[in-house]
Amino acid sequence: MVWTVGAQPPASVPPPGAPSGTPVVPPAGPPLQLPAGSPVAAPPVQLPEDYTPTARDLPVIGRTDTLIDHPVVLPVPEPAAAPDVPGGMGPLYVVGDVHGYHDELREALAAEGLIDANGDWAAGNARLWFLGDFTDRGPDGIGVIDLVMQLSAQAAAAGGYCKALMGNHELLLLGAKRFGDTPVQSGAGTASFQAAWLLNGGQKTDMDRLEDHHLQWMARLDAVMEEDGHLLVHSDTTAYLDYGGSIEAVNDTVHEVLTRSDADEVWDLFRKFTKRFAFRDEAGSQAVRELLDAYGGNRVVHGHSPIPYLLGEVGAEDGEGDGIAVNGPHVYADGLAIAMDGGITMAGKLLVVQLPLTG
C-alpha cells in the first residue's frame, strides 16, 4: 500500500475533485539525498494540499518493532492434507502484503506447515501465492524476495509451486532503481520515482542490496491470476481492466510496459495500481463482478488495502495500546471479495491462509 511516511496527514476524506488513488509524491525540487549508512526517514517535504496519499483517510500508524535481526524458529506443524485437486496438486494458500517483515513471514509460513525450522519448503505439492508488496516499510524486503525465490525453486522440485503477483511497491522499487530522479508527470505536478519511494517507506538497505536478479524477478511477475475459482490480484481496484480484457492480455501488457521502460508509462501503471477501495462501498459488489466477468473466477482475493481500514478501524498512532485486531481475512462485497492485507506495517497481522475459506 502507499501512504505518507513520517508526516501525519489529516485523517479526512480527499478534498473535492482530488483523484482517488493518487500516490504520495513530493513537489519538484532537488534530488533527495541520504547520508551514507543512515536509516531512511521521510524527507523534510511540505506537501501542498493538492498532493494526496492513496486515500486521505489513511493516517500514518507508527510501528516500533522493525529492527528484528534474528530468525524466528518455531515448531512446525504437519501441512494440511491435500484435497482432491485436478492434476494432483495440493492445497492452495495465499499470503497478504509482507512489506519487509521477513521474520514474521517465516513465522506465519511455519505456522501453516509450509516451511520447516530452517526456512525450507516443507509442503510437498501444495500451491502458494503471494499477492505482492514484498518490500518497503519493514526492515528486510530483499530478504523477503530471496525467501520467495528460494521457496519457488524448492516447491517446484517437490511437485508444488510458490508464485507471486506484482504489487504497487514492486513497481515503485523498480522505478526508483531504473529512473531515480527522472521527472514524471504525476497528474498533480512533477514527481519522481525516487522521491515517491522514499516517502512511501523505501529502505536504503533494500536499495543497497538490490541486485540484477531481484530486478529481473520483479519485472516478470504477473499482475492477475486465477486459481480454483479465486481471482488473485494485488490491488482492490478495477484499473486492471485498463490493461486488457483477459488475464493473459493484462499480464502481457504489464510486461510490455516494463520492457519499454518509459518513465511516464511505468509511473501511470504504478499510479493505477495504487488505487483502492473499489469493492468497499455500495457499488463494491458490482465492481468485483466487472473483474470476474472479464477474467473469470467466483471471488476476488486481494491485498493492498489493510483490513482495519476496510472495516473503518484505526489503531493507536503512538504504537502503544492493544494494536489492531486482525484474526483472519475479511470477506465483503456480498461475499465476492476476500481482503488479505492484515496490516503488518501497523501492528496488525501477516496473513497466510488456505483457500477456500471454511467456517
Short mmCIF file of C-alpha atoms in Angstrom, two decimals:
data_model
loop_
_atom_site.label_atom_id
_atom_site.label_comp_id
_atom_site.label_asym_id
_atom_site.label_seq_id
_atom_site.Cartn_x
_atom_site.Cartn_y
_atom_site.Cartn_z
CA MET A 1 0.00 0.00 0.00
CA VAL A 2 1.12 3.63 -0.34
CA TRP A 3 0.75 6.47 2.12
CA THR A 4 2.85 9.26 3.61
CA VAL A 5 5.73 8.21 5.85
CA GLY A 6 6.83 10.38 8.75
CA ALA A 7 4.49 13.35 8.34
CA GLN A 8 0.99 12.96 9.75
CA PRO A 9 -1.63 13.67 7.06
CA PRO A 10 -5.02 14.78 8.26
CA ALA A 11 -7.45 11.90 8.82
CA SER A 12 -10.12 13.18 6.48
CA VAL A 13 -11.53 12.41 3.07
CA PRO A 14 -9.90 13.83 -0.07
CA PRO A 15 -10.88 17.40 -0.91
CA PRO A 16 -13.49 17.80 -3.66
CA GLY A 17 -12.03 16.96 -7.04
CA ALA A 18 -8.97 15.16 -5.66
CA PRO A 19 -8.33 11.98 -7.69
CA SER A 20 -8.85 8.74 -5.78
CA GLY A 21 -5.77 6.58 -5.57
CA THR A 22 -3.16 9.30 -6.10
CA PRO A 23 0.22 8.05 -4.78
CA VAL A 24 2.26 10.19 -2.42
CA VAL A 25 4.62 12.41 -4.42
CA PRO A 26 6.64 15.48 -3.44
CA PRO A 27 6.77 18.67 -5.47
CA ALA A 28 9.59 19.14 -7.94
CA GLY A 29 12.91 20.04 -6.39
CA PRO A 30 16.50 18.90 -5.85
CA PRO A 31 17.18 15.17 -5.58
CA LEU A 32 16.66 13.73 -2.13
CA GLN A 33 19.95 12.72 -0.52
CA LEU A 34 20.61 10.48 2.47
CA PRO A 35 23.85 10.36 4.44
CA ALA A 36 25.75 7.13 3.86
CA GLY A 37 24.66 4.39 6.25
CA SER A 38 21.82 6.38 7.73
CA PRO A 39 18.35 4.90 8.19
CA VAL A 40 15.74 6.06 5.74
CA ALA A 41 13.44 8.72 7.10
CA ALA A 42 10.82 10.86 5.49
CA PRO A 43 12.46 13.84 3.77
CA PRO A 44 11.55 17.27 5.14
CA VAL A 45 8.98 17.97 2.44
CA GLN A 46 5.86 20.07 3.00
CA LEU A 47 3.27 18.64 0.65
CA PRO A 48 0.77 21.08 -0.83
CA GLU A 49 -2.90 20.35 -0.37
CA ASP A 50 -3.37 19.02 -3.90
CA TYR A 51 -0.88 16.21 -3.27
CA THR A 52 -2.86 13.44 -1.65
CA PRO A 53 -1.87 10.00 -0.43
CA THR A 54 -3.59 6.97 -1.89
CA ALA A 55 -6.58 7.88 0.25
CA ARG A 56 -6.63 10.84 2.61
CA ASP A 57 -8.33 8.82 5.32
CA LEU A 58 -5.25 6.63 5.85
CA PRO A 59 -3.26 8.12 8.74
CA VAL A 60 0.29 7.01 9.48
CA ILE A 61 0.43 4.32 12.14
CA GLY A 62 3.80 4.08 13.88
CA ARG A 63 5.43 0.69 14.46
CA THR A 64 8.37 0.24 16.82
CA ASP A 65 9.38 -3.40 16.30
CA THR A 66 11.02 -3.20 12.88
CA LEU A 67 14.61 -3.80 13.97
CA ILE A 68 14.47 -7.59 14.23
CA ASP A 69 17.82 -9.07 13.29
CA HIS A 70 17.39 -12.70 14.26
CA PRO A 71 15.49 -15.56 12.60
CA VAL A 72 12.29 -16.85 14.13
CA VAL A 73 12.37 -20.61 14.76
CA LEU A 74 9.06 -22.19 15.67
CA PRO A 75 7.68 -25.71 15.95
CA VAL A 76 6.40 -26.72 12.53
CA PRO A 77 3.01 -28.47 12.29
CA GLU A 78 2.24 -31.00 9.61
CA PRO A 79 0.91 -29.37 6.42
CA ALA A 80 -2.80 -29.76 5.71
CA ALA A 81 -3.84 -32.84 3.78
CA ALA A 82 -4.11 -32.18 0.07
CA PRO A 83 -7.67 -32.05 -1.26
CA ASP A 84 -8.69 -33.73 -4.48
CA VAL A 85 -7.41 -31.13 -6.95
CA PRO A 86 -7.30 -31.78 -10.72
CA GLY A 87 -3.76 -32.57 -11.82
CA GLY A 88 -2.77 -33.94 -8.44
CA MET A 89 -1.82 -30.57 -6.95
CA GLY A 90 -2.05 -29.91 -3.24
CA PRO A 91 -3.88 -27.29 -1.17
CA LEU A 92 -3.90 -23.63 -2.18
CA TYR A 93 -2.52 -20.91 0.13
CA VAL A 94 -2.32 -17.14 -0.28
CA VAL A 95 -0.13 -14.60 1.53
CA GLY A 96 -1.02 -10.95 2.05
CA ASP A 97 1.32 -7.93 1.96
CA VAL A 98 4.69 -8.65 3.61
CA HIS A 99 6.44 -5.24 3.36
CA GLY A 100 9.86 -6.35 4.51
CA TYR A 101 8.78 -8.29 7.61
CA HIS A 102 10.95 -11.31 6.85
CA ASP A 103 10.89 -12.93 10.29
CA GLU A 104 7.13 -12.51 10.62
CA LEU A 105 6.74 -14.13 7.20
CA ARG A 106 8.81 -17.13 8.26
CA GLU A 107 6.76 -17.40 11.43
CA ALA A 108 3.46 -17.32 9.52
CA LEU A 109 4.60 -19.83 6.88
CA ALA A 110 5.92 -22.19 9.57
CA ALA A 111 2.64 -21.98 11.45
CA GLU A 112 0.86 -23.37 8.38
CA GLY A 113 3.45 -26.12 7.88
CA LEU A 114 4.67 -24.64 4.61
CA ILE A 115 8.32 -24.31 5.67
CA ASP A 116 10.48 -26.11 8.21
CA ALA A 117 12.60 -24.68 11.01
CA ASN A 118 15.39 -23.93 8.52
CA GLY A 119 13.08 -21.92 6.28
CA ASP A 120 12.95 -24.58 3.56
CA TRP A 121 9.85 -25.74 1.68
CA ALA A 122 8.05 -28.47 3.66
CA ALA A 123 4.63 -28.63 1.97
CA GLY A 124 5.17 -31.11 -0.86
CA ASN A 125 2.77 -30.44 -3.72
CA ALA A 126 1.00 -27.50 -2.06
CA ARG A 127 0.45 -24.28 -4.00
CA LEU A 128 1.42 -20.92 -2.52
CA TRP A 129 0.63 -17.49 -3.97
CA PHE A 130 1.99 -14.19 -2.70
CA LEU A 131 -0.20 -11.18 -3.50
CA GLY A 132 2.64 -8.65 -3.85
CA ASP A 133 4.27 -5.82 -1.87
CA PHE A 134 7.38 -7.59 -0.61
CA THR A 135 9.47 -4.54 0.22
CA ASP A 136 9.35 -1.05 1.83
CA ARG A 137 8.42 -0.02 5.38
CA GLY A 138 9.77 -3.17 7.07
CA PRO A 139 13.43 -3.98 7.78
CA ASP A 140 14.29 -6.70 5.23
CA GLY A 141 12.49 -6.52 1.89
CA ILE A 142 15.37 -8.12 -0.03
CA GLY A 143 15.39 -10.97 2.48
CA VAL A 144 11.69 -11.48 1.74
CA ILE A 145 12.31 -11.59 -2.01
CA ASP A 146 15.22 -14.02 -1.54
CA LEU A 147 13.00 -16.29 0.56
CA VAL A 148 10.19 -16.28 -2.00
CA MET A 149 12.64 -17.05 -4.82
CA GLN A 150 14.16 -19.88 -2.76
CA LEU A 151 10.75 -21.36 -1.96
CA SER A 152 9.74 -21.14 -5.62
CA ALA A 153 12.63 -23.40 -6.61
CA GLN A 154 12.16 -25.79 -3.70
CA ALA A 155 8.38 -26.09 -4.18
CA ALA A 156 8.80 -26.87 -7.87
CA ALA A 157 11.29 -29.62 -7.04
CA ALA A 158 8.79 -31.09 -4.55
CA GLY A 159 5.91 -31.15 -7.04
CA GLY A 160 4.16 -27.99 -5.82
CA TYR A 161 4.73 -24.34 -6.55
CA CYS A 162 5.28 -20.95 -4.98
CA LYS A 163 4.39 -17.95 -7.16
CA ALA A 164 3.93 -14.22 -6.73
CA LEU A 165 1.98 -11.28 -8.12
CA MET A 166 3.10 -7.75 -8.95
CA GLY A 167 2.27 -5.22 -6.25
CA ASN A 168 2.45 -1.45 -6.48
CA HIS A 169 5.57 -1.43 -4.28
CA GLU A 170 7.40 -3.70 -6.73
CA LEU A 171 6.64 -1.10 -9.40
CA LEU A 172 7.79 1.65 -7.05
CA LEU A 173 11.11 -0.04 -6.28
CA LEU A 174 11.71 -0.91 -9.94
CA GLY A 175 11.00 2.70 -10.87
CA ALA A 176 13.27 4.10 -8.17
CA LYS A 177 16.13 1.89 -9.35
CA ARG A 178 15.60 2.46 -13.08
CA PHE A 179 14.60 6.10 -13.21
CA GLY A 180 15.82 7.69 -9.96
CA ASP A 181 15.09 11.43 -10.04
CA THR A 182 13.87 11.48 -13.66
CA PRO A 183 10.82 13.79 -13.64
CA VAL A 184 7.47 12.15 -14.39
CA GLN A 185 4.03 13.68 -14.85
CA SER A 186 2.07 12.60 -11.80
CA GLY A 187 -1.28 14.20 -12.55
CA ALA A 188 -0.67 16.63 -9.67
CA GLY A 189 2.57 18.16 -10.83
CA THR A 190 6.06 16.85 -11.48
CA ALA A 191 7.31 13.94 -9.38
CA SER A 192 9.99 11.24 -9.43
CA PHE A 193 10.11 7.57 -8.52
CA GLN A 194 12.97 8.08 -6.08
CA ALA A 195 11.09 10.74 -4.13
CA ALA A 196 7.88 8.68 -4.06
CA TRP A 197 9.80 5.59 -2.96
CA LEU A 198 11.41 7.44 -0.05
CA LEU A 199 8.12 8.98 1.01
CA ASN A 200 6.40 5.59 0.95
CA GLY A 201 8.72 3.58 3.14
CA GLY A 202 11.70 2.90 0.88
CA GLN A 203 14.58 1.38 2.82
CA LYS A 204 18.17 2.28 1.92
CA THR A 205 19.31 -1.18 2.99
CA ASP A 206 16.98 -2.72 0.40
CA MET A 207 18.28 -0.47 -2.36
CA ASP A 208 21.90 -1.21 -1.39
CA ARG A 209 21.26 -4.98 -1.59
CA LEU A 210 19.14 -4.90 -4.74
CA GLU A 211 20.77 -6.97 -7.50
CA ASP A 212 20.01 -7.63 -11.15
CA HIS A 213 18.34 -10.98 -10.46
CA HIS A 214 15.96 -9.28 -8.00
CA LEU A 215 15.05 -6.68 -10.62
CA GLN A 216 14.51 -9.32 -13.31
CA TRP A 217 12.34 -11.38 -10.98
CA MET A 218 10.13 -8.42 -10.05
CA ALA A 219 9.75 -7.27 -13.67
CA ARG A 220 8.50 -10.71 -14.72
CA LEU A 221 5.77 -11.00 -12.08
CA ASP A 222 2.22 -11.36 -13.32
CA ALA A 223 -0.49 -8.92 -12.25
CA VAL A 224 -3.54 -11.21 -12.32
CA MET A 225 -4.08 -14.96 -11.96
CA GLU A 226 -6.98 -17.34 -11.36
CA GLU A 227 -6.75 -20.43 -9.17
CA ASP A 228 -9.63 -22.75 -8.23
CA GLY A 229 -12.23 -20.04 -8.86
CA HIS A 230 -10.23 -17.38 -6.97
CA LEU A 231 -9.20 -14.34 -9.00
CA LEU A 232 -5.92 -13.23 -7.43
CA VAL A 233 -4.86 -9.59 -7.69
CA HIS A 234 -2.81 -7.23 -5.55
CA SER A 235 -4.97 -4.11 -5.52
CA ASP A 236 -8.66 -3.71 -4.77
CA THR A 237 -9.26 -1.72 -7.95
CA THR A 238 -10.82 -2.21 -11.37
CA ALA A 239 -7.84 -0.47 -13.01
CA TYR A 240 -6.67 -3.87 -14.28
CA LEU A 241 -9.40 -3.56 -16.90
CA ASP A 242 -7.42 -0.68 -18.44
CA TYR A 243 -4.72 -3.16 -19.45
CA GLY A 244 -6.70 -5.92 -21.12
CA GLY A 245 -9.89 -7.96 -21.28
CA SER A 246 -8.27 -11.26 -20.28
CA ILE A 247 -5.74 -12.42 -17.72
CA GLU A 248 -3.20 -13.10 -20.46
CA ALA A 249 -3.71 -9.67 -22.01
CA VAL A 250 -3.26 -7.84 -18.71
CA ASN A 251 -0.09 -9.71 -17.83
CA ASP A 252 1.34 -9.28 -21.32
CA THR A 253 0.58 -5.55 -21.31
CA VAL A 254 2.19 -5.01 -17.89
CA HIS A 255 5.31 -6.88 -19.01
CA GLU A 256 5.45 -4.84 -22.22
CA VAL A 257 5.23 -1.58 -20.26
CA LEU A 258 8.13 -2.63 -18.05
CA THR A 259 10.16 -3.82 -21.04
CA ARG A 260 9.74 -0.47 -22.85
CA SER A 261 10.97 1.22 -19.66
CA ASP A 262 9.39 4.59 -20.33
CA ALA A 263 9.32 6.51 -17.03
CA ASP A 264 5.94 8.19 -17.59
CA GLU A 265 4.33 4.95 -18.76
CA VAL A 266 5.64 2.99 -15.76
CA TRP A 267 4.52 5.80 -13.44
CA ASP A 268 0.99 5.61 -14.86
CA LEU A 269 0.98 1.86 -14.23
CA PHE A 270 2.19 2.42 -10.67
CA ARG A 271 -0.41 5.14 -10.11
CA LYS A 272 -3.26 2.92 -11.26
CA PHE A 273 -2.05 0.01 -9.12
CA THR A 274 -2.16 2.26 -6.03
CA LYS A 275 -5.92 2.79 -6.36
CA ARG A 276 -8.01 1.11 -3.69
CA PHE A 277 -11.42 0.63 -2.04
CA ALA A 278 -13.26 -0.14 -5.31
CA PHE A 279 -15.05 -3.06 -3.61
CA ARG A 280 -15.81 -1.44 -0.25
CA ASP A 281 -18.89 0.72 -0.72
CA GLU A 282 -22.41 0.20 -2.05
CA ALA A 283 -21.24 -0.39 -5.60
CA GLY A 284 -18.45 -2.68 -4.45
CA SER A 285 -20.05 -5.96 -5.44
CA GLN A 286 -20.70 -4.62 -8.94
CA ALA A 287 -17.05 -3.61 -9.26
CA VAL A 288 -15.98 -7.12 -8.23
CA ARG A 289 -18.35 -8.62 -10.81
CA GLU A 290 -16.76 -6.49 -13.53
CA LEU A 291 -13.42 -8.15 -12.83
CA LEU A 292 -14.92 -11.63 -12.50
CA ASP A 293 -16.86 -11.23 -15.74
CA ALA A 294 -13.69 -10.22 -17.57
CA TYR A 295 -11.18 -12.59 -16.05
CA GLY A 296 -13.15 -15.49 -14.58
CA GLY A 297 -13.43 -16.88 -11.08
CA ASN A 298 -16.05 -16.70 -8.35
CA ARG A 299 -14.28 -14.45 -5.85
CA VAL A 300 -11.58 -11.80 -5.94
CA VAL A 301 -8.72 -12.23 -3.45
CA HIS A 302 -6.58 -9.11 -2.93
CA GLY A 303 -4.06 -7.40 -0.67
CA HIS A 304 -3.07 -3.71 -0.73
CA SER A 305 -5.75 -2.14 1.50
CA PRO A 306 -5.30 -3.07 5.18
CA ILE A 307 -8.30 -4.83 6.67
CA PRO A 308 -8.58 -2.34 9.60
CA TYR A 309 -9.18 0.48 7.11
CA LEU A 310 -11.68 -1.56 5.11
CA LEU A 311 -13.53 -2.01 8.39
CA GLY A 312 -13.18 1.66 9.35
CA GLU A 313 -10.97 0.85 12.36
CA VAL A 314 -7.84 2.81 13.33
CA GLY A 315 -5.23 1.85 15.92
CA ALA A 316 -3.15 3.97 18.27
CA GLU A 317 -0.75 6.23 16.37
CA ASP A 318 1.87 6.17 19.13
CA GLY A 319 2.39 2.42 18.77
CA GLU A 320 1.00 1.77 22.25
CA GLY A 321 -2.17 0.05 23.31
CA ASP A 322 -3.62 -3.22 22.10
CA GLY A 323 -2.79 -2.74 18.43
CA ILE A 324 -5.23 -3.66 15.71
CA ALA A 325 -7.16 -6.90 15.97
CA VAL A 326 -6.91 -8.84 12.72
CA ASN A 327 -7.69 -12.51 13.14
CA GLY A 328 -8.06 -13.51 9.51
CA PRO A 329 -9.15 -12.41 6.05
CA HIS A 330 -12.04 -10.02 5.58
CA VAL A 331 -14.85 -11.28 3.33
CA TYR A 332 -17.06 -8.50 1.96
CA ALA A 333 -18.80 -7.11 -1.16
CA ASP A 334 -21.66 -9.61 -0.83
CA GLY A 335 -19.14 -12.38 -0.22
CA LEU A 336 -17.38 -11.76 -3.54
CA ALA A 337 -14.14 -10.22 -2.21
CA ILE A 338 -11.53 -11.50 0.25
CA ALA A 339 -9.07 -8.96 1.69
CA MET A 340 -5.69 -10.39 2.76
CA ASP A 341 -3.66 -7.37 3.95
CA GLY A 342 -3.73 -7.83 7.71
CA GLY A 343 -1.84 -4.59 8.36
CA ILE A 344 1.60 -5.94 9.31
CA THR A 345 3.06 -2.43 8.93
CA MET A 346 0.68 -1.06 11.57
CA ALA A 347 0.94 -3.71 14.31
CA GLY A 348 -1.58 -5.94 12.57
CA LYS A 349 -1.02 -9.47 11.29
CA LEU A 350 0.72 -11.06 8.31
CA LEU A 351 -1.88 -13.41 6.87
CA VAL A 352 -1.17 -16.83 5.34
CA VAL A 353 -4.46 -18.55 4.58
CA GLN A 354 -5.61 -21.75 2.92
CA LEU A 355 -8.33 -21.37 0.27
CA PRO A 356 -11.19 -21.92 0.02
CA LEU A 357 -12.14 -20.35 3.33
CA THR A 358 -14.17 -22.61 5.60
CA GLY A 359 -16.16 -21.97 8.73
#
